Amino acid sequence: MMSIQELEDFFHTHPVPEGTKLNAATVLADPDKFLSVNFDVIRQWPRDLNKCPSYWHLCQLATIMAGNGNSEGI
């Protein structure tokens, strides 16, 4: 499980290209907006971070960007 700071650091050093495929149904047309919205959500999430959908979207994207997941479309 990555902390919010670890995720922020990761995405500062790993730019997300436009058109990155997050999963079979999601292609990131505006990666900067995707990151901004999801980070805003996790910073304000009042419960266990592990139960936040935005947290899991960011972790999934980090896994793809690190080359440990389905990188189709990158």
PDB file of N, CA and C in Angstrom:
ATOM      1  N   MET A   1       0.847  -1.179   0.000  1.00  0.00           N
ATOM      2  CA  MET A   1       0.000   0.000   0.000  1.00  0.00           C
ATOM      3  C   MET A   1       0.892   1.242   0.000  1.00  0.00           C
ATOM      4  N   MET A   2       0.690   2.115  -0.973  1.00  0.00           N
ATOM      5  CA  MET A   2       1.469   3.343  -1.087  1.00  0.00           C
ATOM      6  C   MET A   2       0.774   4.466  -0.328  1.00  0.00           C
ATOM      7  N   SER A   3       1.557   5.343   0.253  1.00  0.00           N
ATOM      8  CA  SER A   3       0.993   6.522   0.909  1.00  0.00           C
ATOM      9  C   SER A   3       0.640   7.559  -0.167  1.00  0.00           C
ATOM     10  N   ILE A   4      -0.123   8.558   0.230  1.00  0.00           N
ATOM     11  CA  ILE A   4      -0.459   9.635  -0.702  1.00  0.00           C
ATOM     12  C   ILE A   4       0.825  10.311  -1.177  1.00  0.00           C
ATOM     13  N   GLN A   5       1.750  10.556  -0.263  1.00  0.00           N
ATOM     14  CA  GLN A   5       3.013  11.204  -0.628  1.00  0.00           C
ATOM     15  C   GLN A   5       3.812  10.351  -1.622  1.00  0.00           C
ATOM     16  N   GLU A   6       3.838   9.041  -1.405  1.00  0.00           N
ATOM     17  CA  GLU A   6       4.538   8.153  -2.336  1.00  0.00           C
ATOM     18  C   GLU A   6       3.907   8.195  -3.717  1.00  0.00           C
ATOM     19  N   LEU A   7       2.578   8.226  -3.775  1.00  0.00           N
ATOM     20  CA  LEU A   7       1.899   8.322  -5.067  1.00  0.00           C
ATOM     21  C   LEU A   7       2.223   9.656  -5.750  1.00  0.00           C
ATOM     22  N   GLU A   8       2.166  10.744  -4.980  1.00  0.00           N
ATOM     23  CA  GLU A   8       2.489  12.052  -5.556  1.00  0.00           C
ATOM     24  C   GLU A   8       3.920  12.066  -6.095  1.00  0.00           C
ATOM     25  N   ASP A   9       4.852  11.553  -5.323  1.00  0.00           N
ATOM     26  CA  ASP A   9       6.246  11.499  -5.761  1.00  0.00           C
ATOM     27  C   ASP A   9       6.395  10.653  -7.023  1.00  0.00           C
ATOM     28  N   PHE A  10       5.705   9.526  -7.067  1.00  0.00           N
ATOM     29  CA  PHE A  10       5.773   8.640  -8.230  1.00  0.00           C
ATOM     30  C   PHE A  10       5.312   9.370  -9.488  1.00  0.00           C
ATOM     31  N   PHE A  11       4.154  10.041  -9.406  1.00  0.00           N
ATOM     32  CA  PHE A  11       3.614  10.686 -10.604  1.00  0.00           C
ATOM     33  C   PHE A  11       4.365  11.963 -10.979  1.00  0.00           C
ATOM     34  N   HIS A  12       5.116  12.550 -10.045  1.00  0.00           N
ATOM     35  CA  HIS A  12       5.979  13.692 -10.399  1.00  0.00           C
ATOM     36  C   HIS A  12       7.162  13.225 -11.230  1.00  0.00           C
ATOM     37  N   THR A  13       7.579  11.987 -11.035  1.00  0.00           N
ATOM     38  CA  THR A  13       8.736  11.467 -11.773  1.00  0.00           C
ATOM     39  C   THR A  13       8.347  10.547 -12.935  1.00  0.00           C
ATOM     40  N   HIS A  14       7.074  10.212 -13.051  1.00  0.00           N
ATOM     41  CA  HIS A  14       6.585   9.349 -14.128  1.00  0.00           C
ATOM     42  C   HIS A  14       5.390  10.021 -14.809  1.00  0.00           C
ATOM     43  N   PRO A  15       5.629  10.892 -15.782  1.00  0.00           N
ATOM     44  CA  PRO A  15       4.513  11.545 -16.463  1.00  0.00           C
ATOM     45  C   PRO A  15       3.623  10.519 -17.169  1.00  0.00           C
ATOM     46  N   VAL A  16       2.333  10.746 -17.103  1.00  0.00           N
ATOM     47  CA  VAL A  16       1.363   9.827 -17.707  1.00  0.00           C
ATOM     48  C   VAL A  16       1.031  10.338 -19.108  1.00  0.00           C
ATOM     49  N   PRO A  17       1.333   9.558 -20.140  1.00  0.00           N
ATOM     50  CA  PRO A  17       1.030   9.992 -21.507  1.00  0.00           C
ATOM     51  C   PRO A  17      -0.479   9.997 -21.782  1.00  0.00           C
ATOM     52  N   GLU A  18      -0.889  10.929 -22.601  1.00  0.00           N
ATOM     53  CA  GLU A  18      -2.276  10.970 -23.051  1.00  0.00           C
ATOM     54  C   GLU A  18      -2.569   9.665 -23.794  1.00  0.00           C
ATOM     55  N   GLY A  19      -3.751   9.107 -23.580  1.00  0.00           N
ATOM     56  CA  GLY A  19      -4.128   7.860 -24.239  1.00  0.00           C
ATOM     57  C   GLY A  19      -3.735   6.612 -23.470  1.00  0.00           C
ATOM     58  N   THR A  20      -3.201   6.774 -22.252  1.00  0.00           N
ATOM     59  CA  THR A  20      -2.839   5.622 -21.427  1.00  0.00           C
ATOM     60  C   THR A  20      -4.104   4.835 -21.098  1.00  0.00           C
ATOM     61  N   LYS A  21      -4.021   3.531 -21.259  1.00  0.00           N
ATOM     62  CA  LYS A  21      -5.163   2.656 -21.000  1.00  0.00           C
ATOM     63  C   LYS A  21      -5.084   2.152 -19.558  1.00  0.00           C
ATOM     64  N   LEU A  22      -6.039   2.592 -18.728  1.00  0.00           N
ATOM     65  CA  LEU A  22      -6.076   2.196 -17.324  1.00  0.00           C
ATOM     66  C   LEU A  22      -6.642   0.792 -17.168  1.00  0.00           C
ATOM     67  N   ASN A  23      -7.676   0.495 -17.928  1.00  0.00           N
ATOM     68  CA  ASN A  23      -8.275  -0.840 -17.946  1.00  0.00           C
ATOM     69  C   ASN A  23      -9.046  -0.982 -19.260  1.00  0.00           C
ATOM     70  N   ALA A  24      -9.762  -2.073 -19.418  1.00  0.00           N
ATOM     71  CA  ALA A  24     -10.454  -2.340 -20.685  1.00  0.00           C
ATOM     72  C   ALA A  24     -11.472  -1.256 -21.048  1.00  0.00           C
ATOM     73  N   ALA A  25     -11.989  -0.544 -20.052  1.00  0.00           N
ATOM     74  CA  ALA A  25     -13.036   0.445 -20.301  1.00  0.00           C
ATOM     75  C   ALA A  25     -12.567   1.894 -20.136  1.00  0.00           C
ATOM     76  N   THR A  26     -11.299   2.118 -19.783  1.00  0.00           N
ATOM     77  CA  THR A  26     -10.862   3.470 -19.458  1.00  0.00           C
ATOM     78  C   THR A  26      -9.545   3.831 -20.146  1.00  0.00           C
ATOM     79  N   VAL A  27      -9.626   4.862 -20.987  1.00  0.00           N
ATOM     80  CA  VAL A  27      -8.442   5.434 -21.620  1.00  0.00           C
ATOM     81  C   VAL A  27      -8.353   6.881 -21.134  1.00  0.00           C
ATOM     82  N   LEU A  28      -7.172   7.275 -20.658  1.00  0.00           N
ATOM     83  CA  LEU A  28      -7.009   8.609 -20.085  1.00  0.00           C
ATOM     84  C   LEU A  28      -6.757   9.638 -21.190  1.00  0.00           C
ATOM     85  N   ALA A  29      -7.801  10.415 -21.509  1.00  0.00           N
ATOM     86  CA  ALA A  29      -7.689  11.451 -22.525  1.00  0.00           C
ATOM     87  C   ALA A  29      -6.997  12.687 -21.958  1.00  0.00           C
ATOM     88  N   ASP A  30      -7.168  12.929 -20.657  1.00  0.00           N
ATOM     89  CA  ASP A  30      -6.548  14.078 -19.988  1.00  0.00           C
ATOM     90  C   ASP A  30      -5.923  13.590 -18.676  1.00  0.00           C
ATOM     91  N   PRO A  31      -4.731  13.000 -18.751  1.00  0.00           N
ATOM     92  CA  PRO A  31      -4.101  12.420 -17.560  1.00  0.00           C
ATOM     93  C   PRO A  31      -3.901  13.412 -16.411  1.00  0.00           C
ATOM     94  N   ASP A  32      -3.576  14.668 -16.735  1.00  0.00           N
ATOM     95  CA  ASP A  32      -3.370  15.661 -15.671  1.00  0.00           C
ATOM     96  C   ASP A  32      -4.656  15.892 -14.885  1.00  0.00           C
ATOM     97  N   LYS A  33      -5.771  15.971 -15.575  1.00  0.00           N
ATOM     98  CA  LYS A  33      -7.068  16.146 -14.906  1.00  0.00           C
ATOM     99  C   LYS A  33      -7.409  14.904 -14.083  1.00  0.00           C
ATOM    100  N   PHE A  34      -7.161  13.726 -14.637  1.00  0.00           N
ATOM    101  CA  PHE A  34      -7.405  12.464 -13.922  1.00  0.00           C
ATOM    102  C   PHE A  34      -6.633  12.446 -12.611  1.00  0.00           C
ATOM    103  N   LEU A  35      -5.343  12.790 -12.664  1.00  0.00           N
ATOM    104  CA  LEU A  35      -4.515  12.801 -11.464  1.00  0.00           C
ATOM    105  C   LEU A  35      -5.009  13.848 -10.476  1.00  0.00           C
ATOM    106  N   SER A  36      -5.303  15.030 -10.961  1.00  0.00           N
ATOM    107  CA  SER A  36      -5.751  16.124 -10.095  1.00  0.00           C
ATOM    108  C   SER A  36      -7.029  15.758  -9.344  1.00  0.00           C
ATOM    109  N   VAL A  37      -8.011  15.266 -10.058  1.00  0.00           N
ATOM    110  CA  VAL A  37      -9.295  14.906  -9.441  1.00  0.00           C
ATOM    111  C   VAL A  37      -9.118  13.782  -8.425  1.00  0.00           C
ATOM    112  N   ASN A  38      -8.386  12.750  -8.787  1.00  0.00           N
ATOM    113  CA  ASN A  38      -8.221  11.617  -7.881  1.00  0.00           C
ATOM    114  C   ASN A  38      -7.396  11.981  -6.648  1.00  0.00           C
ATOM    115  N   PHE A  39      -6.367  12.821  -6.803  1.00  0.00           N
ATOM    116  CA  PHE A  39      -5.613  13.266  -5.632  1.00  0.00           C
ATOM    117  C   PHE A  39      -6.474  14.149  -4.730  1.00  0.00           C
ATOM    118  N   ASP A  40      -7.307  14.998  -5.321  1.00  0.00           N
ATOM    119  CA  ASP A  40      -8.219  15.812  -4.502  1.00  0.00           C
ATOM    120  C   ASP A  40      -9.143  14.922  -3.679  1.00  0.00           C
ATOM    121  N   VAL A  41      -9.659  13.872  -4.292  1.00  0.00           N
ATOM    122  CA  VAL A  41     -10.561  12.958  -3.586  1.00  0.00           C
ATOM    123  C   VAL A  41      -9.844  12.254  -2.441  1.00  0.00           C
ATOM    124  N   ILE A  42      -8.656  11.716  -2.682  1.00  0.00           N
ATOM    125  CA  ILE A  42      -7.997  10.960  -1.613  1.00  0.00           C
ATOM    126  C   ILE A  42      -7.525  11.863  -0.474  1.00  0.00           C
ATOM    127  N   ARG A  43      -7.199  13.117  -0.782  1.00  0.00           N
ATOM    128  CA  ARG A  43      -6.794  14.041   0.290  1.00  0.00           C
ATOM    129  C   ARG A  43      -7.969  14.368   1.216  1.00  0.00           C
ATOM    130  N   GLN A  44      -9.183  14.314   0.680  1.00  0.00           N
ATOM    131  CA  GLN A  44     -10.360  14.647   1.470  1.00  0.00           C
ATOM    132  C   GLN A  44     -11.109  13.414   1.992  1.00  0.00           C
ATOM    133  N   TRP A  45     -10.662  12.238   1.635  1.00  0.00           N
ATOM    134  CA  TRP A  45     -11.343  10.992   2.020  1.00  0.00           C
ATOM    135  C   TRP A  45     -11.306  10.846   3.544  1.00  0.00           C
ATOM    136  N   PRO A  46     -12.471  10.760   4.197  1.00  0.00           N
ATOM    137  CA  PRO A  46     -12.513  10.754   5.656  1.00  0.00           C
ATOM    138  C   PRO A  46     -12.315   9.377   6.294  1.00  0.00           C
ATOM    139  N   ARG A  47     -12.422   8.341   5.508  1.00  0.00           N
ATOM    140  CA  ARG A  47     -12.331   6.982   6.051  1.00  0.00           C
ATOM    141  C   ARG A  47     -11.020   6.321   5.661  1.00  0.00           C
ATOM    142  N   ASP A  48     -10.968   5.044   5.878  1.00  0.00           N
ATOM    143  CA  ASP A  48      -9.790   4.241   5.552  1.00  0.00           C
ATOM    144  C   ASP A  48      -9.437   4.433   4.076  1.00  0.00           C
ATOM    145  N   LEU A  49      -8.222   4.898   3.819  1.00  0.00           N
ATOM    146  CA  LEU A  49      -7.765   5.152   2.456  1.00  0.00           C
ATOM    147  C   LEU A  49      -7.870   3.908   1.587  1.00  0.00           C
ATOM    148  N   ASN A  50      -7.714   2.757   2.194  1.00  0.00           N
ATOM    149  CA  ASN A  50      -7.786   1.484   1.475  1.00  0.00           C
ATOM    150  C   ASN A  50      -9.174   1.235   0.868  1.00  0.00           C
ATOM    151  N   LYS A  51     -10.186   1.993   1.306  1.00  0.00           N
ATOM    152  CA  LYS A  51     -11.548   1.821   0.792  1.00  0.00           C
ATOM    153  C   LYS A  51     -11.947   2.917  -0.196  1.00  0.00           C
ATOM    154  N   CYS A  52     -10.990   3.742  -0.588  1.00  0.00           N
ATOM    155  CA  CYS A  52     -11.265   4.855  -1.496  1.00  0.00           C
ATOM    156  C   CYS A  52     -11.054   4.427  -2.951  1.00  0.00           C
ATOM    157  N   PRO A  53     -12.101   4.508  -3.783  1.00  0.00           N
ATOM    158  CA  PRO A  53     -11.950   4.124  -5.194  1.00  0.00           C
ATOM    159  C   PRO A  53     -10.871   4.929  -5.923  1.00  0.00           C
ATOM    160  N   SER A  54     -10.763   6.207  -5.630  1.00  0.00           N
ATOM    161  CA  SER A  54      -9.735   7.023  -6.289  1.00  0.00           C
ATOM    162  C   SER A  54      -8.335   6.557  -5.923  1.00  0.00           C
ATOM    163  N   TYR A  55      -8.152   6.118  -4.694  1.00  0.00           N
ATOM    164  CA  TYR A  55      -6.862   5.591  -4.268  1.00  0.00           C
ATOM    165  C   TYR A  55      -6.501   4.367  -5.112  1.00  0.00           C
ATOM    166  N   TRP A  56      -7.468   3.488  -5.311  1.00  0.00           N
ATOM    167  CA  TRP A  56      -7.194   2.278  -6.098  1.00  0.00           C
ATOM    168  C   TRP A  56      -6.952   2.591  -7.563  1.00  0.00           C
ATOM    169  N   HIS A  57      -7.633   3.618  -8.098  1.00  0.00           N
ATOM    170  CA  HIS A  57      -7.365   4.029  -9.485  1.00  0.00           C
ATOM    171  C   HIS A  57      -5.923   4.514  -9.625  1.00  0.00           C
ATOM    172  N   LEU A  58      -5.465   5.309  -8.658  1.00  0.00           N
ATOM    173  CA  LEU A  58      -4.092   5.806  -8.714  1.00  0.00           C
ATOM    174  C   LEU A  58      -3.073   4.687  -8.533  1.00  0.00           C
ATOM    175  N   CYS A  59      -3.352   3.768  -7.631  1.00  0.00           N
ATOM    176  CA  CYS A  59      -2.441   2.623  -7.440  1.00  0.00           C
ATOM    177  C   CYS A  59      -2.379   1.767  -8.699  1.00  0.00           C
ATOM    178  N   GLN A  60      -3.528   1.557  -9.334  1.00  0.00           N
ATOM    179  CA  GLN A  60      -3.573   0.772 -10.574  1.00  0.00           C
ATOM    180  C   GLN A  60      -2.752   1.474 -11.661  1.00  0.00           C
ATOM    181  N   LEU A  61      -2.905   2.793 -11.776  1.00  0.00           N
ATOM    182  CA  LEU A  61      -2.145   3.533 -12.774  1.00  0.00           C
ATOM    183  C   LEU A  61      -0.645   3.495 -12.471  1.00  0.00           C
ATOM    184  N   ALA A  62      -0.278   3.606 -11.214  1.00  0.00           N
ATOM    185  CA  ALA A  62       1.137   3.530 -10.834  1.00  0.00           C
ATOM    186  C   ALA A  62       1.721   2.168 -11.199  1.00  0.00           C
ATOM    187  N   THR A  63       0.956   1.126 -10.997  1.00  0.00           N
ATOM    188  CA  THR A  63       1.397  -0.223 -11.345  1.00  0.00           C
ATOM    189  C   THR A  63       1.626  -0.338 -12.849  1.00  0.00           C
ATOM    190  N   ILE A  64       0.703   0.211 -13.628  1.00  0.00           N
ATOM    191  CA  ILE A  64       0.838   0.189 -15.085  1.00  0.00           C
ATOM    192  C   ILE A  64       2.057   0.993 -15.519  1.00  0.00           C
ATOM    193  N   MET A  65       2.218   2.184 -14.955  1.00  0.00           N
ATOM    194  CA  MET A  65       3.342   3.056 -15.337  1.00  0.00           C
ATOM    195  C   MET A  65       4.683   2.450 -14.934  1.00  0.00           C
ATOM    196  N   ALA A  66       4.706   1.684 -13.858  1.00  0.00           N
ATOM    197  CA  ALA A  66       5.944   1.052 -13.408  1.00  0.00           C
ATOM    198  C   ALA A  66       6.276  -0.186 -14.233  1.00  0.00           C
ATOM    199  N   GLY A  67       5.341  -0.582 -15.097  1.00  0.00           N
ATOM    200  CA  GLY A  67       5.584  -1.745 -15.945  1.00  0.00           C
ATOM    201  C   GLY A  67       5.218  -3.057 -15.292  1.00  0.00           C
ATOM    202  N   ASN A  68       4.422  -3.002 -14.221  1.00  0.00           N
ATOM    203  CA  ASN A  68       4.030  -4.221 -13.500  1.00  0.00           C
ATOM    204  C   ASN A  68       2.589  -4.625 -13.777  1.00  0.00           C
ATOM    205  N   GLY A  69       1.995  -4.024 -14.777  1.00  0.00           N
ATOM    206  CA  GLY A  69       0.600  -4.355 -15.068  1.00  0.00           C
ATOM    207  C   GLY A  69       0.371  -4.305 -16.559  1.00  0.00           C
ATOM    208  N   ASN A  70      -0.867  -4.285 -16.958  1.00  0.00           N
ATOM    209  CA  ASN A  70      -1.233  -4.208 -18.353  1.00  0.00           C
ATOM    210  C   ASN A  70      -0.892  -2.826 -18.867  1.00  0.00           C
ATOM    211  N   SER A  71       0.085  -2.714 -19.720  1.00  0.00           N
ATOM    212  CA  SER A  71       0.508  -1.414 -20.232  1.00  0.00           C
ATOM    213  C   SER A  71      -0.009  -1.160 -21.636  1.00  0.00           C
ATOM    214  N   GLU A  72      -1.011  -1.874 -22.049  1.00  0.00           N
ATOM    215  CA  GLU A  72      -1.590  -1.708 -23.360  1.00  0.00           C
ATOM    216  C   GLU A  72      -2.030  -0.264 -23.555  1.00  0.00           C
ATOM    217  N   GLY A  73      -1.681   0.355 -24.638  1.00  0.00           N
ATOM    218  CA  GLY A  73      -2.094   1.707 -24.907  1.00  0.00           C
ATOM    219  C   GLY A  73      -1.120   2.764 -24.419  1.00  0.00           C
ATOM    220  N   ILE A  74      -0.041   2.345 -23.766  1.00  0.00           N
ATOM    221  CA  ILE A  74       0.937   3.335 -23.304  1.00  0.00           C
ATOM    222  C   ILE A  74       1.989   3.524 -24.380  1.00  0.00           C
TER     223      ILE A  74
END
